[in-house]
XYZ file of C-alpha atoms in Angstrom:
425
model
C -153.160 82.162 -132.361
C -152.016 81.203 -129.086
C -154.781 83.106 -127.470
C -157.340 81.368 -129.664
C -156.209 77.978 -128.538
C -156.460 78.977 -124.886
C -159.998 80.210 -125.446
C -160.907 76.916 -127.187
C -159.572 74.837 -124.302
C -161.364 76.948 -121.803
C -164.624 76.425 -123.715
C -164.331 72.711 -123.497
C -163.351 72.737 -119.781
C -166.343 72.188 -117.457
C -167.154 74.990 -115.085
C -167.472 74.236 -111.471
C -170.620 75.149 -109.777
C -171.377 75.340 -106.068
C -173.416 72.202 -106.362
C -170.492 70.251 -107.665
C -168.292 70.934 -104.569
C -167.314 67.842 -102.603
C -169.263 67.592 -99.444
C -167.382 67.442 -96.241
C -167.665 64.401 -94.082
C -170.806 64.359 -92.063
C -169.272 63.072 -88.907
C -166.553 65.676 -88.737
C -167.854 68.885 -87.272
C -164.417 70.349 -86.861
C -163.405 69.890 -90.408
C -163.305 73.193 -92.142
C -165.966 74.018 -94.714
C -165.178 73.976 -98.309
C -165.849 77.622 -98.576
C -163.482 78.364 -95.781
C -160.529 76.659 -97.505
C -157.869 79.220 -98.018
C -157.052 80.393 -101.394
C -153.926 79.492 -103.317
C -152.509 82.851 -102.437
C -152.412 81.831 -98.811
C -150.691 78.521 -99.517
C -147.594 79.479 -97.572
C -149.455 80.676 -94.474
C -149.284 79.032 -91.102
C -152.711 77.507 -91.532
C -151.544 75.612 -94.571
C -148.573 73.809 -93.035
C -148.083 70.339 -94.356
C -147.748 68.806 -90.873
C -151.234 69.860 -89.861
C -153.373 66.773 -89.398
C -157.103 66.983 -89.011
C -158.420 65.796 -85.693
C -160.690 63.323 -87.325
C -157.836 61.561 -89.145
C -157.158 58.073 -87.719
C -153.957 57.455 -85.563
C -151.096 55.969 -87.506
C -150.323 53.453 -84.621
C -153.542 52.252 -83.192
C -153.418 50.422 -79.797
C -153.673 46.661 -80.234
C -155.047 44.570 -77.447
C -152.691 41.532 -76.767
C -153.937 38.101 -76.008
C -152.654 36.027 -73.067
C -150.492 33.873 -75.320
C -148.953 36.897 -76.907
C -148.270 38.372 -73.495
C -146.650 35.092 -72.361
C -144.475 35.068 -75.441
C -143.556 38.717 -74.876
C -142.651 38.037 -71.227
C -140.651 34.973 -72.181
C -138.762 36.957 -74.754
C -137.944 39.689 -72.287
C -136.868 37.158 -69.709
C -134.628 35.425 -72.239
C -133.067 38.800 -72.958
C -132.524 39.490 -69.260
C -131.060 36.076 -68.377
C -127.528 36.736 -69.809
C -127.428 40.042 -67.985
C -128.468 38.385 -64.743
C -125.865 35.655 -65.287
C -123.161 38.240 -65.839
C -124.227 40.104 -62.718
C -124.170 36.846 -60.757
C -120.684 35.979 -62.021
C -119.465 39.472 -61.224
C -120.888 39.251 -57.707
C -119.305 35.821 -57.246
C -115.946 37.120 -58.421
C -116.223 40.027 -55.984
C -117.006 37.603 -53.181
C -114.016 35.402 -54.062
C -111.683 38.386 -54.255
C -113.024 39.739 -50.992
C -112.621 36.336 -49.297
C -109.072 35.933 -50.615
C -108.175 39.446 -49.529
C -109.546 38.781 -46.070
C -107.620 35.491 -45.905
C -104.377 37.156 -47.014
C -104.927 39.971 -44.567
C -105.574 37.493 -41.749
C -102.427 35.543 -42.662
C -100.428 38.746 -42.810
C -101.761 39.779 -39.410
C -100.827 36.381 -37.979
C -97.333 36.629 -39.508
C -96.810 40.107 -38.114
C -98.065 38.987 -34.730
C -95.605 36.081 -34.658
C -92.774 38.370 -35.772
C -93.739 40.825 -33.074
C -93.619 38.051 -30.463
C -90.221 36.936 -31.760
C -88.913 40.485 -31.611
C -90.214 40.844 -28.073
C -88.457 37.610 -27.097
C -85.214 38.741 -28.732
C -85.495 42.097 -27.014
C -85.930 40.363 -23.674
C -82.924 38.134 -24.379
C -80.854 41.170 -25.372
C -81.856 42.887 -22.184
C -80.776 39.854 -20.199
C -77.461 39.755 -22.067
C -76.925 43.447 -21.432
C -77.608 42.934 -17.758
C -75.129 40.053 -17.653
C -72.585 42.114 -19.565
C -73.056 44.978 -17.167
C -72.491 42.608 -14.270
C -69.416 41.085 -15.946
C -68.132 44.558 -16.770
C -68.554 45.629 -13.170
C -66.673 42.545 -11.989
C -63.893 43.126 -14.516
C -63.620 46.750 -13.510
C -63.263 45.743 -9.886
C -60.596 43.185 -10.833
C -58.769 45.778 -12.919
C -58.873 48.173 -10.000
C -57.385 45.525 -7.712
C -54.664 44.683 -10.240
C -53.906 48.370 -10.667
C -53.445 48.687 -6.924
C -51.014 45.782 -6.981
C -49.139 47.292 -9.930
C -48.945 50.596 -8.110
C -47.436 48.781 -5.152
C -44.830 47.093 -7.344
C -43.800 50.348 -9.069
C -42.201 48.556 -12.043
C -40.505 45.534 -10.424
C -38.027 45.209 -13.270
C -36.106 48.401 -12.917
C -34.590 50.316 -10.017
C -36.787 52.942 -8.436
C -36.295 56.235 -10.226
C -37.834 59.011 -8.187
C -35.402 61.816 -8.789
C -35.183 61.755 -12.568
C -31.392 62.194 -12.273
C -29.817 59.227 -14.076
C -26.416 59.545 -12.441
C -27.934 59.693 -8.967
C -29.989 56.615 -9.679
C -26.906 54.752 -10.957
C -24.940 55.654 -7.822
C -27.819 54.532 -5.607
C -28.102 51.201 -7.417
C -24.382 50.549 -7.390
C -24.442 50.082 -3.627
C -27.167 47.434 -3.775
C -27.881 46.142 -7.273
C -26.315 46.319 -10.689
C -27.934 48.285 -13.514
C -29.875 45.941 -15.774
C -30.829 43.600 -12.930
C -34.520 43.824 -11.965
C -35.227 44.671 -8.354
C -37.900 42.085 -7.577
C -40.654 42.760 -5.069
C -41.872 39.176 -5.065
C -40.622 35.824 -6.447
C -44.111 35.153 -7.896
C -45.915 37.834 -9.895
C -48.132 38.662 -12.860
C -46.900 41.307 -15.287
C -47.942 42.723 -18.656
C -46.069 41.082 -21.509
C -44.038 42.853 -24.196
C -43.746 41.696 -27.803
C -41.236 44.326 -28.929
C -37.513 43.519 -28.637
C -35.300 46.041 -26.861
C -32.639 48.036 -28.680
C -29.121 48.373 -27.305
C -26.097 50.437 -28.152
C -22.686 48.782 -28.359
C -21.863 49.946 -24.818
C -25.137 48.614 -23.419
C -24.750 45.240 -25.175
C -21.170 44.940 -23.888
C -22.374 45.756 -20.392
C -25.056 43.039 -20.519
C -22.532 40.436 -21.690
C -20.175 41.295 -18.848
C -23.116 41.268 -16.433
C -23.854 37.661 -17.417
C -20.188 36.767 -17.022
C -20.200 38.348 -13.594
C -23.351 36.391 -12.664
C -21.543 33.151 -13.531
C -18.935 33.927 -10.872
C -21.098 35.686 -8.274
C -21.560 34.258 -4.781
C -25.316 34.907 -4.716
C -28.069 35.351 -7.276
C -28.064 38.894 -8.668
C -31.812 39.273 -8.132
C -31.123 38.919 -4.346
C -33.783 36.306 -3.697
C -33.254 34.540 -0.391
C -35.193 31.320 -1.009
C -33.591 29.476 -3.940
C -35.564 26.267 -3.451
C -38.117 27.677 -5.859
C -37.480 29.565 -9.087
C -38.646 33.045 -9.946
C -42.154 32.653 -11.412
C -43.619 35.325 -13.686
C -47.049 34.856 -15.263
C -46.894 31.209 -14.223
C -43.581 30.580 -16.030
C -40.559 29.408 -14.004
C -37.449 31.444 -14.843
C -33.969 29.992 -14.350
C -31.000 31.810 -15.869
C -27.631 33.345 -15.041
C -29.379 36.183 -13.200
C -32.052 34.038 -11.519
C -30.754 30.956 -9.744
C -32.105 27.909 -7.960
C -30.341 25.480 -5.609
C -30.092 21.692 -5.475
C -33.385 21.329 -3.559
C -35.327 22.377 -6.642
C -35.901 19.087 -8.502
C -39.311 19.038 -10.275
C -38.352 16.316 -12.779
C -39.460 16.268 -16.393
C -42.699 18.126 -17.024
C -45.309 15.656 -18.319
C -47.255 18.302 -20.230
C -44.102 19.407 -22.028
C -43.208 15.804 -22.891
C -46.713 15.158 -24.293
C -46.475 18.314 -26.407
C -43.098 17.195 -27.763
C -44.495 13.757 -28.655
C -47.350 15.336 -30.595
C -44.943 17.704 -32.358
C -42.578 14.884 -33.333
C -45.486 12.829 -34.729
C -46.695 15.701 -36.899
C -43.155 16.391 -38.072
C -42.743 12.716 -39.037
C -45.778 13.050 -41.342
C -43.766 15.665 -43.259
C -40.641 13.519 -43.344
C -38.873 15.310 -40.455
C -37.360 13.307 -37.608
C -37.227 15.034 -34.224
C -35.191 13.614 -31.372
C -35.068 15.172 -27.894
C -31.528 14.182 -27.023
C -31.451 16.175 -23.807
C -34.271 16.989 -21.404
C -34.406 17.260 -17.613
C -31.079 17.591 -15.800
C -30.815 17.993 -12.046
C -28.444 20.240 -10.107
C -25.654 17.665 -9.793
C -25.915 16.489 -13.400
C -25.638 20.067 -14.633
C -22.545 20.585 -12.465
C -20.876 17.610 -14.137
C -21.822 18.772 -17.634
C -20.484 22.277 -17.010
C -17.217 21.022 -15.561
C -16.749 18.769 -18.565
C -17.115 21.628 -21.031
C -15.276 24.184 -18.913
C -12.247 21.949 -18.487
C -11.580 22.142 -22.245
C -12.920 25.617 -23.063
C -12.704 28.678 -20.834
C -15.481 30.255 -22.905
C -17.846 27.356 -22.141
C -20.052 29.608 -20.037
C -21.340 31.132 -23.283
C -23.077 27.874 -24.233
C -23.133 25.812 -21.026
C -24.789 26.841 -17.765
C -23.519 26.436 -14.260
C -25.465 24.300 -11.821
C -28.580 26.154 -10.618
C -28.557 28.391 -13.724
C -29.746 25.909 -16.349
C -33.248 25.783 -17.811
C -32.944 22.013 -18.030
C -33.407 21.919 -14.256
C -37.001 23.170 -14.719
C -37.951 20.073 -16.754
C -39.366 22.343 -19.468
C -36.355 22.542 -21.827
C -35.455 20.134 -24.622
C -32.451 19.966 -26.916
C -34.060 18.832 -30.197
C -32.573 17.886 -33.552
C -32.746 15.208 -36.210
C -29.966 13.262 -34.530
C -28.579 13.036 -31.004
C -26.128 15.849 -31.695
C -26.134 19.585 -32.260
C -26.767 21.008 -35.731
C -26.855 24.707 -36.472
C -28.602 24.105 -39.775
C -30.728 21.092 -40.677
C -34.242 20.295 -41.897
C -35.218 19.705 -38.273
C -34.031 23.119 -37.060
C -35.794 24.846 -39.957
C -39.040 22.959 -39.319
C -38.897 23.745 -35.603
C -38.358 27.444 -36.206
C -41.492 27.575 -38.333
C -43.796 25.222 -36.405
C -42.689 24.755 -32.779
C -44.867 27.616 -31.515
C -48.011 25.679 -32.542
C -47.189 23.111 -29.845
C -46.206 25.566 -27.091
C -42.409 25.699 -27.670
C -40.214 28.743 -28.279
C -36.603 29.073 -29.376
C -35.017 29.995 -26.052
C -31.695 31.418 -27.230
C -32.163 33.247 -30.561
C -29.360 34.525 -32.744
C -27.648 37.819 -31.806
C -29.306 37.871 -28.353
C -26.362 36.615 -26.253
C -26.136 39.904 -24.383
C -29.747 39.396 -23.190
C -29.999 35.642 -22.615
C -26.370 35.099 -21.593
C -25.944 32.290 -24.144
C -24.980 32.093 -27.817
C -27.392 31.092 -30.565
C -28.665 27.538 -29.919
C -31.130 26.476 -32.643
C -31.694 23.152 -30.889
C -32.676 24.506 -27.451
C -36.477 24.865 -27.093
C -38.432 25.804 -24.008
C -42.062 24.799 -23.364
C -44.201 27.814 -22.357
C -47.675 26.661 -23.449
C -49.541 27.329 -26.663
C -51.064 30.644 -25.545
C -47.707 32.258 -24.785
C -45.955 30.583 -27.728
C -48.462 32.041 -30.186
C -47.453 35.525 -28.994
C -43.987 34.697 -30.283
C -45.158 33.142 -33.557
C -43.022 31.521 -36.269
C -39.357 32.478 -36.857
C -39.410 34.745 -33.813
C -36.275 36.486 -32.540
C -37.950 37.605 -29.302
C -36.468 36.364 -26.028
C -38.362 35.277 -22.946
C -36.559 37.992 -20.954
C -37.910 40.685 -23.290
C -41.391 39.164 -23.368
C -41.688 39.144 -19.562
C -39.926 42.473 -19.099
C -36.936 41.037 -17.228
C -34.899 43.070 -19.687
C -36.816 46.148 -20.727
C -35.985 49.371 -22.468
C -36.142 51.450 -19.294
C -33.480 49.303 -17.691
C -31.327 49.372 -20.813
C -31.500 53.143 -21.079
C -29.941 53.490 -17.603
C -26.745 51.759 -18.739
C -23.912 54.081 -19.719
C -20.101 54.086 -19.798
C -19.828 54.495 -16.046
C -21.997 51.412 -15.544
C -19.746 49.518 -17.974
C -16.634 50.530 -16.010
C -18.352 49.455 -12.820
C -19.252 45.979 -14.056
C -15.757 45.475 -15.479
C -14.276 46.312 -12.075
C -16.612 43.932 -10.311
C -15.937 41.184 -12.830
C -12.172 41.540 -12.375
C -12.589 41.495 -8.610
C -14.704 38.353 -8.772
C -12.208 36.576 -11.018
C -9.431 37.270 -8.526
C -11.524 35.698 -5.772
C -12.059 32.548 -7.807
C -8.360 32.053 -8.576
């Protein structure tokens, strides 16, 4: 039945004839003929690709001729699109120019700064060279001065101790005994410059006893133990006059009170008054005759007066540089004034001349009221609460001299002291 229906439909379907074929376009010579169209069996062949377009088919985008207005509008549109880009490029170029200008300015300023620093360094270098040249010249002058001083020191050969060329201590002691006493400096000149010493000497009991007896002997001797011939002037060491039991002066030496020392005392007393301390200089300059009277007064009542009172020509008061200072016009071993002086006197150029436990060196017992003016520079070498003596500082009593003193030297000075006492009786 199915087949009958197909045959019925086929009977009603019109049959195509060659005359009923659609005619190809007349203007297209390249268009294929109807008869040449491939069959359905060749549908998948290369000829039947769907993208094949006949040559006679019109272009999908035909070229359109623009009018002048349209072209103007198109140009204006493009220009409006390009303007932001051009503005950005202009801003970028301007920023580059600013950065470049600033960099050049900074670089120029840096170059100028470096140039000025270079000039300053050159100037400093020149000044340093000048200073070095001056220092070299000063150094050469100092070296020449040192060489001259060394020659002088070599000539003196330690003016404070006997010449020791043999190294035999007993031989040296015997040689000195005929001329000088051990412990007495053999002076080459009454005026000299010497190196100072800030270290106190150390003595054994025998050596300290010898030095005490040496000072007692000097009190009774007929001539100064240092054997100076001209006693009209004191021994001067480093610009400091020295008058003591071993270094005398005569009545012709009368310098009067030293004005510089008096001015220093006035300043010291004023500063002490600000702290509530009263300082009175109850004894200053005493001449040769005045000292003779003072000594006789004390010696008439005390045979040991030579331990605290000097004979005429042996007193520091004759130099005009010594002051007996206390809070009243009398002697105090302990008072606010003596304590203040011990701590502060060096600032004004004064030193405690006779410290405690130094009688064997100075020849006098502890006198906390007796101060000697030596100048601020020397006094600062002593400092506050100093127990150093002027003899130790100037080397008038030094360790080399002390070490030469032994028991035989002690026996010798005792014999001489006894002999001198018999002469004075």
